[in-house]
PDB file of C-alpha atoms in Angstrom:
ATOM      1  CA  MET C   1       0.000   0.000   0.000  1.00 56.00           C
ATOM      2  CA  ALA C   2       2.831   2.403   0.821  1.00 52.00           C
ATOM      3  CA  HIS C   3       5.038   3.832  -1.933  1.00 51.00           C
ATOM      4  CA  GLU C   4       8.577   5.181  -1.658  1.00 53.00           C
ATOM      5  CA  PHE C   5       8.976   8.722  -2.954  1.00 55.00           C
ATOM      6  CA  LYS C   6      11.740   9.357  -5.472  1.00 58.00           C
ATOM      7  CA  ALA C   7      12.836  12.965  -5.806  1.00 59.00           C
ATOM      8  CA  THR C   8      13.054  14.157  -9.403  1.00 53.00           C
ATOM      9  CA  GLY C   9      15.639  16.844  -8.764  1.00 51.00           C
ATOM     10  CA  THR C  10      19.188  16.162  -9.930  1.00 43.00           C
ATOM     11  CA  SER C  11      21.019  18.490  -7.555  1.00 41.00           C
ATOM     12  CA  PRO C  12      21.051  18.557  -3.771  1.00 48.00           C
ATOM     13  CA  ALA C  13      18.895  21.126  -2.052  1.00 47.00           C
ATOM     14  CA  ILE C  14      20.565  24.353  -1.032  1.00 47.00           C
ATOM     15  CA  LEU C  15      19.834  25.626   2.447  1.00 52.00           C
ATOM     16  CA  ARG C  16      18.237  29.001   2.045  1.00 53.00           C
ATOM     17  CA  ASN C  17      17.290  32.004   4.149  1.00 53.00           C
ATOM     18  CA  SER C  18      18.808  30.950   7.478  1.00 66.00           C
ATOM     19  CA  ALA C  19      20.715  28.241   9.262  1.00 83.00           C
ATOM     20  CA  ILE C  20      18.942  25.431  11.069  1.00 89.00           C
ATOM     21  CA  ASP C  21      18.585  25.781  14.826  1.00 92.00           C
ATOM     22  CA  GLU C  22      19.859  22.312  15.687  1.00 94.00           C
ATOM     23  CA  GLU C  23      18.736  22.430  19.320  1.00 97.00           C
ATOM     24  CA  ALA C  24      15.181  23.365  18.361  1.00 97.00           C
ATOM     25  CA  LEU C  25      15.207  20.764  15.582  1.00 97.00           C
ATOM     26  CA  GLN C  26      16.271  18.033  18.011  1.00 98.00           C
ATOM     27  CA  ALA C  27      13.502  19.003  20.445  1.00 98.00           C
ATOM     28  CA  ALA C  28      10.984  18.810  17.598  1.00 98.00           C
ATOM     29  CA  ARG C  29      12.327  15.416  16.551  1.00 98.00           C
ATOM     30  CA  VAL C  30      11.863  14.069  20.090  1.00 98.00           C
ATOM     31  CA  ASP C  31       8.330  15.477  20.365  1.00 98.00           C
ATOM     32  CA  LEU C  32       7.341  14.038  16.993  1.00 98.00           C
ATOM     33  CA  ALA C  33       8.890  10.645  17.752  1.00 98.00           C
ATOM     34  CA  ALA C  34       6.900  10.539  20.998  1.00 98.00           C
ATOM     35  CA  CYS C  35       3.692  11.093  19.032  1.00 98.00           C
ATOM     36  CA  PHE C  36       4.515   8.224  16.686  1.00 98.00           C
ATOM     37  CA  ARG C  37       5.240   5.834  19.539  1.00 98.00           C
ATOM     38  CA  MET C  38       2.126   6.695  21.525  1.00 98.00           C
ATOM     39  CA  ALA C  39      -0.061   6.554  18.423  1.00 98.00           C
ATOM     40  CA  ALA C  40       1.242   3.029  17.822  1.00 98.00           C
ATOM     41  CA  ARG C  41       0.462   2.043  21.420  1.00 98.00           C
ATOM     42  CA  LEU C  42      -3.086   3.316  21.069  1.00 98.00           C
ATOM     43  CA  GLY C  43      -3.820   1.483  17.822  1.00 97.00           C
ATOM     44  CA  MET C  44      -3.850   4.656  15.749  1.00 97.00           C
ATOM     45  CA  SER C  45      -1.341   3.472  13.120  1.00 96.00           C
ATOM     46  CA  GLU C  46      -1.618   1.185  10.099  1.00 95.00           C
ATOM     47  CA  GLY C  47       1.343  -0.910   8.984  1.00 95.00           C
ATOM     48  CA  ILE C  48       4.066   1.267   7.478  1.00 93.00           C
ATOM     49  CA  CYS C  49       1.471   3.696   6.135  1.00 91.00           C
ATOM     50  CA  ASN C  50       0.329   7.030   7.615  1.00 94.00           C
ATOM     51  CA  HIS C  51       2.538   9.972   8.408  1.00 96.00           C
ATOM     52  CA  PHE C  52       3.211  12.860  10.772  1.00 98.00           C
ATOM     53  CA  SER C  53       5.129  15.982   9.775  1.00 98.00           C
ATOM     54  CA  ALA C  54       6.209  19.293  11.257  1.00 98.00           C
ATOM     55  CA  ILE C  55       7.866  22.410   9.885  1.00 98.00           C
ATOM     56  CA  VAL C  56      11.489  22.708  10.997  1.00 98.00           C
ATOM     57  CA  PRO C  57      11.619  25.391  13.722  1.00 97.00           C
ATOM     58  CA  GLY C  58      12.760  28.686  12.258  1.00 95.00           C
ATOM     59  CA  ARG C  59      12.433  27.495   8.665  1.00 95.00           C
ATOM     60  CA  ASP C  60       9.463  27.714   6.330  1.00 93.00           C
ATOM     61  CA  ASP C  61      11.062  25.692   3.531  1.00 94.00           C
ATOM     62  CA  LEU C  62      11.847  22.450   5.347  1.00 96.00           C
ATOM     63  CA  PHE C  63       9.755  19.859   7.152  1.00 97.00           C
ATOM     64  CA  ILE C  64      10.308  16.786   9.312  1.00 98.00           C
ATOM     65  CA  VAL C  65       8.572  13.547   8.306  1.00 97.00           C
ATOM     66  CA  ASN C  66       8.832   9.817   8.961  1.00 97.00           C
ATOM     67  CA  PRO C  67      10.810   7.698   6.479  1.00 96.00           C
ATOM     68  CA  TYR C  68       9.334   5.065   4.201  1.00 95.00           C
ATOM     69  CA  GLY C  69       9.453   1.550   5.632  1.00 95.00           C
ATOM     70  CA  LEU C  70       9.197   2.146   9.392  1.00 97.00           C
ATOM     71  CA  SER C  71       6.108   1.441  11.449  1.00 97.00           C
ATOM     72  CA  PHE C  72       5.143   4.072  14.013  1.00 98.00           C
ATOM     73  CA  SER C  73       6.420   1.800  16.795  1.00 98.00           C
ATOM     74  CA  GLU C  74       9.926   1.823  15.264  1.00 98.00           C
ATOM     75  CA  VAL C  75      10.318   5.574  14.802  1.00 98.00           C
ATOM     76  CA  THR C  76      13.034   7.326  16.791  1.00 98.00           C
ATOM     77  CA  ALA C  77      14.000  10.982  16.872  1.00 98.00           C
ATOM     78  CA  SER C  78      17.102  10.322  14.778  1.00 98.00           C
ATOM     79  CA  SER C  79      15.249   8.249  12.168  1.00 98.00           C
ATOM     80  CA  LEU C  80      13.053  11.179  11.116  1.00 98.00           C
ATOM     81  CA  LEU C  81      13.883  12.918   7.856  1.00 97.00           C
ATOM     82  CA  VAL C  82      14.218  16.615   7.073  1.00 97.00           C
ATOM     83  CA  CYS C  83      13.008  17.331   3.530  1.00 96.00           C
ATOM     84  CA  ASP C  84      12.482  20.330   1.313  1.00 95.00           C
ATOM     85  CA  TYR C  85       9.442  20.895  -0.889  1.00 93.00           C
ATOM     86  CA  ASP C  86      11.191  19.374  -3.887  1.00 90.00           C
ATOM     87  CA  GLY C  87      11.530  16.083  -2.045  1.00 88.00           C
ATOM     88  CA  ASN C  88      15.240  16.349  -1.367  1.00 93.00           C
ATOM     89  CA  VAL C  89      16.320  14.800   1.938  1.00 95.00           C
ATOM     90  CA  ILE C  90      18.409  17.353   3.833  1.00 94.00           C
ATOM     91  CA  SER C  91      18.974  15.189   6.886  1.00 94.00           C
ATOM     92  CA  GLY C  92      18.387  11.530   7.665  1.00 95.00           C
ATOM     93  CA  VAL C  93      18.647   8.169   5.957  1.00 95.00           C
ATOM     94  CA  GLY C  94      16.051   7.012   3.447  1.00 94.00           C
ATOM     95  CA  GLN C  95      13.191   8.655   1.601  1.00 93.00           C
ATOM     96  CA  PRO C  96       9.702   9.760   2.608  1.00 93.00           C
ATOM     97  CA  GLU C  97       6.700   7.671   1.630  1.00 90.00           C
ATOM     98  CA  ALA C  98       5.276   9.058  -1.602  1.00 88.00           C
ATOM     99  CA  THR C  99       1.828  10.025  -0.332  1.00 85.00           C
ATOM    100  CA  ALA C 100       3.471  11.581   2.724  1.00 87.00           C
ATOM    101  CA  PHE C 101       5.476  13.877   0.502  1.00 88.00           C
ATOM    102  CA  TYR C 102       2.642  14.806  -1.831  1.00 89.00           C
ATOM    103  CA  ILE C 103       0.096  15.388   0.925  1.00 90.00           C
ATOM    104  CA  HIS C 104       2.243  16.918   3.641  1.00 93.00           C
ATOM    105  CA  GLY C 105       4.579  18.899   1.442  1.00 92.00           C
ATOM    106  CA  ARG C 106       1.677  20.575  -0.334  1.00 92.00           C
ATOM    107  CA  LEU C 107      -0.212  21.187   2.920  1.00 94.00           C
ATOM    108  CA  HIS C 108       2.763  22.908   4.508  1.00 95.00           C
ATOM    109  CA  MET C 109       3.488  24.902   1.363  1.00 93.00           C
ATOM    110  CA  ARG C 110      -0.079  26.035   0.702  1.00 93.00           C
ATOM    111  CA  LEU C 111      -1.291  26.490   4.308  1.00 95.00           C
ATOM    112  CA  PRO C 112       1.311  28.400   6.342  1.00 93.00           C
ATOM    113  CA  ARG C 113      -0.778  27.888   9.502  1.00 95.00           C
ATOM    114  CA  ALA C 114      -0.258  24.124   9.112  1.00 97.00           C
ATOM    115  CA  ARG C 115       2.963  23.998  11.101  1.00 98.00           C
ATOM    116  CA  VAL C 116       2.200  20.382  11.948  1.00 98.00           C
ATOM    117  CA  ALA C 117       0.170  17.793  10.008  1.00 97.00           C
ATOM    118  CA  PHE C 118      -0.876  14.358  11.247  1.00 98.00           C
ATOM    119  CA  HIS C 119      -2.523  11.901   8.842  1.00 97.00           C
ATOM    120  CA  THR C 120      -3.865   8.555  10.033  1.00 97.00           C
ATOM    121  CA  HIS C 121      -6.328   5.822   9.201  1.00 97.00           C
ATOM    122  CA  MET C 122      -7.118   5.454  12.914  1.00 98.00           C
ATOM    123  CA  PRO C 123     -10.073   3.106  13.092  1.00 98.00           C
ATOM    124  CA  HIS C 124     -12.947   5.015  14.660  1.00 98.00           C
ATOM    125  CA  ALA C 125     -12.357   8.313  12.865  1.00 98.00           C
ATOM    126  CA  THR C 126     -11.872   6.438   9.601  1.00 98.00           C
ATOM    127  CA  ALA C 127     -15.070   4.469  10.209  1.00 98.00           C
ATOM    128  CA  LEU C 128     -16.994   7.733  10.491  1.00 98.00           C
ATOM    129  CA  SER C 129     -15.400   8.940   7.242  1.00 97.00           C
ATOM    130  CA  MET C 130     -17.019   5.965   5.514  1.00 96.00           C
ATOM    131  CA  VAL C 131     -20.657   6.529   6.468  1.00 95.00           C
ATOM    132  CA  GLU C 132     -23.297   8.777   4.953  1.00 94.00           C
ATOM    133  CA  GLY C 133     -23.707  12.281   6.354  1.00 92.00           C
ATOM    134  CA  ASP C 134     -21.397  14.303   8.553  1.00 95.00           C
ATOM    135  CA  PRO C 135     -18.927  12.240  10.583  1.00 97.00           C
ATOM    136  CA  LEU C 136     -19.449  13.924  13.973  1.00 98.00           C
ATOM    137  CA  VAL C 137     -22.960  14.645  15.202  1.00 97.00           C
ATOM    138  CA  TRP C 138     -21.913  16.634  18.322  1.00 98.00           C
ATOM    139  CA  ALA C 139     -23.586  14.236  20.733  1.00 98.00           C
ATOM    140  CA  GLY C 140     -20.604  13.687  23.042  1.00 97.00           C
ATOM    141  CA  GLN C 141     -18.758  16.215  25.190  1.00 97.00           C
ATOM    142  CA  THR C 142     -15.323  15.270  23.852  1.00 98.00           C
ATOM    143  CA  ALA C 143     -16.496  15.903  20.291  1.00 98.00           C
ATOM    144  CA  LEU C 144     -17.308  19.506  21.188  1.00 98.00           C
ATOM    145  CA  LYS C 145     -13.569  20.259  21.274  1.00 98.00           C
ATOM    146  CA  PHE C 146     -13.883  20.153  17.484  1.00 98.00           C
ATOM    147  CA  TYR C 147     -17.149  22.043  17.084  1.00 98.00           C
ATOM    148  CA  GLY C 148     -16.827  24.312  14.040  1.00 97.00           C
ATOM    149  CA  ARG C 149     -13.268  23.121  13.360  1.00 98.00           C
ATOM    150  CA  THR C 150     -13.888  20.273  10.912  1.00 98.00           C
ATOM    151  CA  ALA C 151     -14.205  19.971   7.158  1.00 97.00           C
ATOM    152  CA  ILE C 152     -15.092  17.034   4.926  1.00 96.00           C
ATOM    153  CA  ASP C 153     -13.217  16.068   1.780  1.00 94.00           C
ATOM    154  CA  ARG C 154     -16.031  14.288  -0.052  1.00 92.00           C
ATOM    155  CA  ASP C 155     -14.098  13.591  -3.252  1.00 88.00           C
ATOM    156  CA  TYR C 156     -12.017  10.482  -2.675  1.00 86.00           C
ATOM    157  CA  ASN C 157      -9.665  10.261  -5.631  1.00 79.00           C
ATOM    158  CA  GLY C 158      -7.395   7.284  -4.951  1.00 78.00           C
ATOM    159  CA  LEU C 159      -3.834   7.493  -3.648  1.00 78.00           C
ATOM    160  CA  ALA C 160      -2.167  10.910  -3.453  1.00 72.00           C
ATOM    161  CA  LEU C 161       0.708  10.227  -5.816  1.00 72.00           C
ATOM    162  CA  ASP C 162       1.085  13.644  -7.429  1.00 80.00           C
ATOM    163  CA  GLU C 163       1.145  17.326  -6.512  1.00 83.00           C
ATOM    164  CA  ALA C 164      -2.336  17.928  -7.913  1.00 86.00           C
ATOM    165  CA  GLU C 165      -3.892  15.536  -5.413  1.00 85.00           C
ATOM    166  CA  GLY C 166      -1.886  17.089  -2.584  1.00 84.00           C
ATOM    167  CA  ASP C 167      -3.116  20.517  -3.644  1.00 90.00           C
ATOM    168  CA  ARG C 168      -6.696  19.260  -3.799  1.00 88.00           C
ATOM    169  CA  ILE C 169      -6.502  17.915  -0.251  1.00 88.00           C
ATOM    170  CA  ALA C 170      -4.979  21.182   0.965  1.00 90.00           C
ATOM    171  CA  GLY C 171      -7.875  23.018  -0.648  1.00 92.00           C
ATOM    172  CA  ALA C 172     -10.388  20.725   1.054  1.00 92.00           C
ATOM    173  CA  MET C 173      -8.859  21.635   4.423  1.00 92.00           C
ATOM    174  CA  GLY C 174      -9.861  25.274   3.947  1.00 91.00           C
ATOM    175  CA  ASP C 175     -10.001  27.084   7.293  1.00 95.00           C
ATOM    176  CA  ALA C 176     -10.540  23.886   9.289  1.00 97.00           C
ATOM    177  CA  ASP C 177      -8.090  22.167  11.617  1.00 97.00           C
ATOM    178  CA  ILE C 178      -9.424  18.672  10.950  1.00 98.00           C
ATOM    179  CA  VAL C 179     -10.534  17.204   7.646  1.00 97.00           C
ATOM    180  CA  PHE C 180     -12.394  13.917   7.399  1.00 97.00           C
ATOM    181  CA  MET C 181     -11.234  12.423   4.103  1.00 94.00           C
ATOM    182  CA  LYS C 182     -14.182  10.382   2.836  1.00 94.00           C
ATOM    183  CA  ASN C 183     -13.384   6.681   2.302  1.00 94.00           C
ATOM    184  CA  HIS C 184      -9.845   7.327   3.507  1.00 94.00           C
ATOM    185  CA  GLY C 185      -9.002   8.697   6.965  1.00 96.00           C
ATOM    186  CA  VAL C 186      -8.349  11.997   8.697  1.00 97.00           C
ATOM    187  CA  MET C 187      -5.875  14.864   8.634  1.00 96.00           C
ATOM    188  CA  VAL C 188      -5.209  17.047  11.674  1.00 98.00           C
ATOM    189  CA  ILE C 189      -3.166  20.247  11.419  1.00 98.00           C
ATOM    190  CA  GLY C 190      -1.994  22.523  14.202  1.00 97.00           C
ATOM    191  CA  PRO C 191       0.367  25.300  15.228  1.00 98.00           C
ATOM    192  CA  SER C 192       2.522  22.974  17.365  1.00 98.00           C
ATOM    193  CA  ILE C 193       3.297  19.292  17.718  1.00 98.00           C
ATOM    194  CA  ALA C 194       1.650  19.215  21.134  1.00 98.00           C
ATOM    195  CA  GLU C 195      -1.593  20.760  19.873  1.00 98.00           C
ATOM    196  CA  ALA C 196      -1.769  18.465  16.849  1.00 98.00           C
ATOM    197  CA  TRP C 197      -1.198  15.444  19.096  1.00 98.00           C
ATOM    198  CA  ASP C 198      -3.856  16.577  21.558  1.00 98.00           C
ATOM    199  CA  ASP C 199      -6.377  17.022  18.758  1.00 98.00           C
ATOM    200  CA  LEU C 200      -5.515  13.681  17.155  1.00 98.00           C
ATOM    201  CA  TYR C 201      -5.896  11.826  20.451  1.00 98.00           C
ATOM    202  CA  TYR C 202      -9.190  13.401  21.455  1.00 98.00           C
ATOM    203  CA  LEU C 203     -10.579  13.168  17.936  1.00 98.00           C
ATOM    204  CA  GLU C 204     -10.191   9.393  17.965  1.00 98.00           C
ATOM    205  CA  ARG C 205     -11.703   9.206  21.451  1.00 98.00           C
ATOM    206  CA  ALA C 206     -14.685  11.306  20.328  1.00 98.00           C
ATOM    207  CA  CYS C 207     -15.181   9.115  17.277  1.00 98.00           C
ATOM    208  CA  GLU C 208     -14.822   5.943  19.346  1.00 98.00           C
ATOM    209  CA  VAL C 209     -17.641   6.813  21.732  1.00 98.00           C
ATOM    210  CA  GLN C 210     -19.861   7.957  18.865  1.00 98.00           C
ATOM    211  CA  VAL C 211     -19.318   4.662  17.022  1.00 98.00           C
ATOM    212  CA  LEU C 212     -20.088   2.809  20.260  1.00 98.00           C
ATOM    213  CA  ALA C 213     -23.279   4.821  20.759  1.00 98.00           C
ATOM    214  CA  MET C 214     -24.320   4.248  17.141  1.00 97.00           C
ATOM    215  CA  SER C 215     -23.809   0.501  17.579  1.00 97.00           C
ATOM    216  CA  THR C 216     -26.718   0.400  20.037  1.00 98.00           C
ATOM    217  CA  GLY C 217     -29.076   1.212  17.178  1.00 97.00           C
ATOM    218  CA  ARG C 218     -30.692   3.932  19.260  1.00 97.00           C
ATOM    219  CA  LYS C 219     -31.005   7.530  18.072  1.00 96.00           C
ATOM    220  CA  LEU C 220     -28.198   9.849  19.175  1.00 97.00           C
ATOM    221  CA  THR C 221     -29.073  13.082  20.970  1.00 97.00           C
ATOM    222  CA  PRO C 222     -26.956  16.021  19.728  1.00 98.00           C
ATOM    223  CA  VAL C 223     -26.101  18.874  22.077  1.00 98.00           C
ATOM    224  CA  GLU C 224     -28.026  22.065  21.349  1.00 98.00           C
ATOM    225  CA  PRO C 225     -25.938  24.420  19.151  1.00 98.00           C
ATOM    226  CA  ASP C 226     -25.712  27.237  21.729  1.00 98.00           C
ATOM    227  CA  ILE C 227     -24.515  24.838  24.423  1.00 98.00           C
ATOM    228  CA  ALA C 228     -22.145  23.179  21.958  1.00 98.00           C
ATOM    229  CA  GLN C 229     -20.588  26.561  21.142  1.00 98.00           C
ATOM    230  CA  LYS C 230     -20.347  27.501  24.821  1.00 98.00           C
ATOM    231  CA  THR C 231     -18.669  24.194  25.669  1.00 97.00           C
ATOM    232  CA  TYR C 232     -16.288  24.554  22.735  1.00 97.00           C
ATOM    233  CA  ASP C 233     -15.270  28.011  23.960  1.00 97.00           C
ATOM    234  CA  GLN C 234     -14.679  26.631  27.459  1.00 96.00           C
ATOM    235  CA  MET C 235     -12.568  23.801  26.105  1.00 95.00           C
ATOM    236  CA  ARG C 236     -10.446  26.022  23.884  1.00 93.00           C
ATOM    237  CA  ASP C 237      -9.593  28.371  26.738  1.00 93.00           C
ATOM    238  CA  GLY C 238      -6.150  27.187  27.815  1.00 91.00           C
ATOM    239  CA  ASP C 239      -6.117  24.394  25.244  1.00 95.00           C
ATOM    240  CA  SER C 240      -2.534  25.026  24.141  1.00 96.00           C
ATOM    241  CA  GLU C 241      -1.202  24.664  27.696  1.00 97.00           C
ATOM    242  CA  SER C 242      -3.277  21.547  28.273  1.00 97.00           C
ATOM    243  CA  ALA C 243      -1.884  20.121  25.029  1.00 98.00           C
ATOM    244  CA  ARG C 244       1.689  20.907  26.097  1.00 98.00           C
ATOM    245  CA  LEU C 245       1.179  19.108  29.399  1.00 98.00           C
ATOM    246  CA  HIS C 246      -0.466  16.181  27.597  1.00 98.00           C
ATOM    247  CA  LEU C 247       2.572  15.688  25.370  1.00 98.00           C
ATOM    248  CA  GLU C 248       4.921  16.031  28.345  1.00 98.00           C
ATOM    249  CA  SER C 249       3.018  13.202  30.057  1.00 98.00           C
ATOM    250  CA  VAL C 250       3.375  11.087  26.921  1.00 98.00           C
ATOM    251  CA  LYS C 251       7.132  11.632  26.905  1.00 98.00           C
ATOM    252  CA  ARG C 252       7.453  10.776  30.611  1.00 98.00           C
ATOM    253  CA  ASN C 253       5.630   7.493  30.059  1.00 98.00           C
ATOM    254  CA  LEU C 254       7.751   6.651  27.054  1.00 98.00           C
ATOM    255  CA  MET C 255      10.989   7.525  28.850  1.00 98.00           C
ATOM    256  CA  ARG C 256      10.114   4.916  31.476  1.00 98.00           C
ATOM    257  CA  GLU C 257       9.136   2.190  29.037  1.00 97.00           C
ATOM    258  CA  GLU C 258      10.587   2.979  25.576  1.00 97.00           C
ATOM    259  CA  PRO C 259      13.436   5.437  26.201  1.00 98.00           C
ATOM    260  CA  GLU C 260      15.011   4.652  22.840  1.00 98.00           C
ATOM    261  CA  PHE C 261      12.316   6.747  21.137  1.00 98.00           C
ATOM    262  CA  ALA C 262      14.375   9.848  21.956  1.00 98.00           C
ATOM    263  CA  ASP C 263      17.619   8.507  20.475  1.00 97.00           C
TER     264      ASP C 263
END
């Protein structure tokens, strides 16, 4: 299912604009590797498919992404690649997966606010991308974290193996932070690795309880729109700090049980 990307450029990328802040880059690598490992633990990965990426701190022309061939549970900080938007690998061994490059590279290029992009086929969110109607029906409190923040890409078009498909997906994202990709999976973007992780985690939890409720065959009871908006506003107040603390807890757990993730 996964495809290795092969850069078409014949010359190595030239570092432009500014030097790389290596300390900040290493911190980002560790944070991103922690997200991969915890996603694997929680059943949010799929084989060697799916991908997380983040803009290199201080650079708008480079991004960090997982290499082709590793499962989420194998990713370490040092195994992550730094690529440019032409697909050249600036740092790391290997190549990105093809759909990772075409989706994530175009998202980061076309949506400057997408500092981080997480794409998964996590089961409950993907299940809701496969049914008729809107995926979330705003019947559970956790779902209200995403009230007004989601979009739906209704035009499944096969694998993203070219720039045009990456551009189309970026366009489907619009002003949203989460896009349900019909018949495919989900994409979560955010201003920081911690915030993207927090959204990814709670999105799957929200979808899980909705799928469970739907399995009873009984009619779901959505929250009234005014209460949904009020709850969303309450949840978003201090959300970035809560997300930071969430990721710190993930790293503490991993340091006790899988310390090699940070290598």
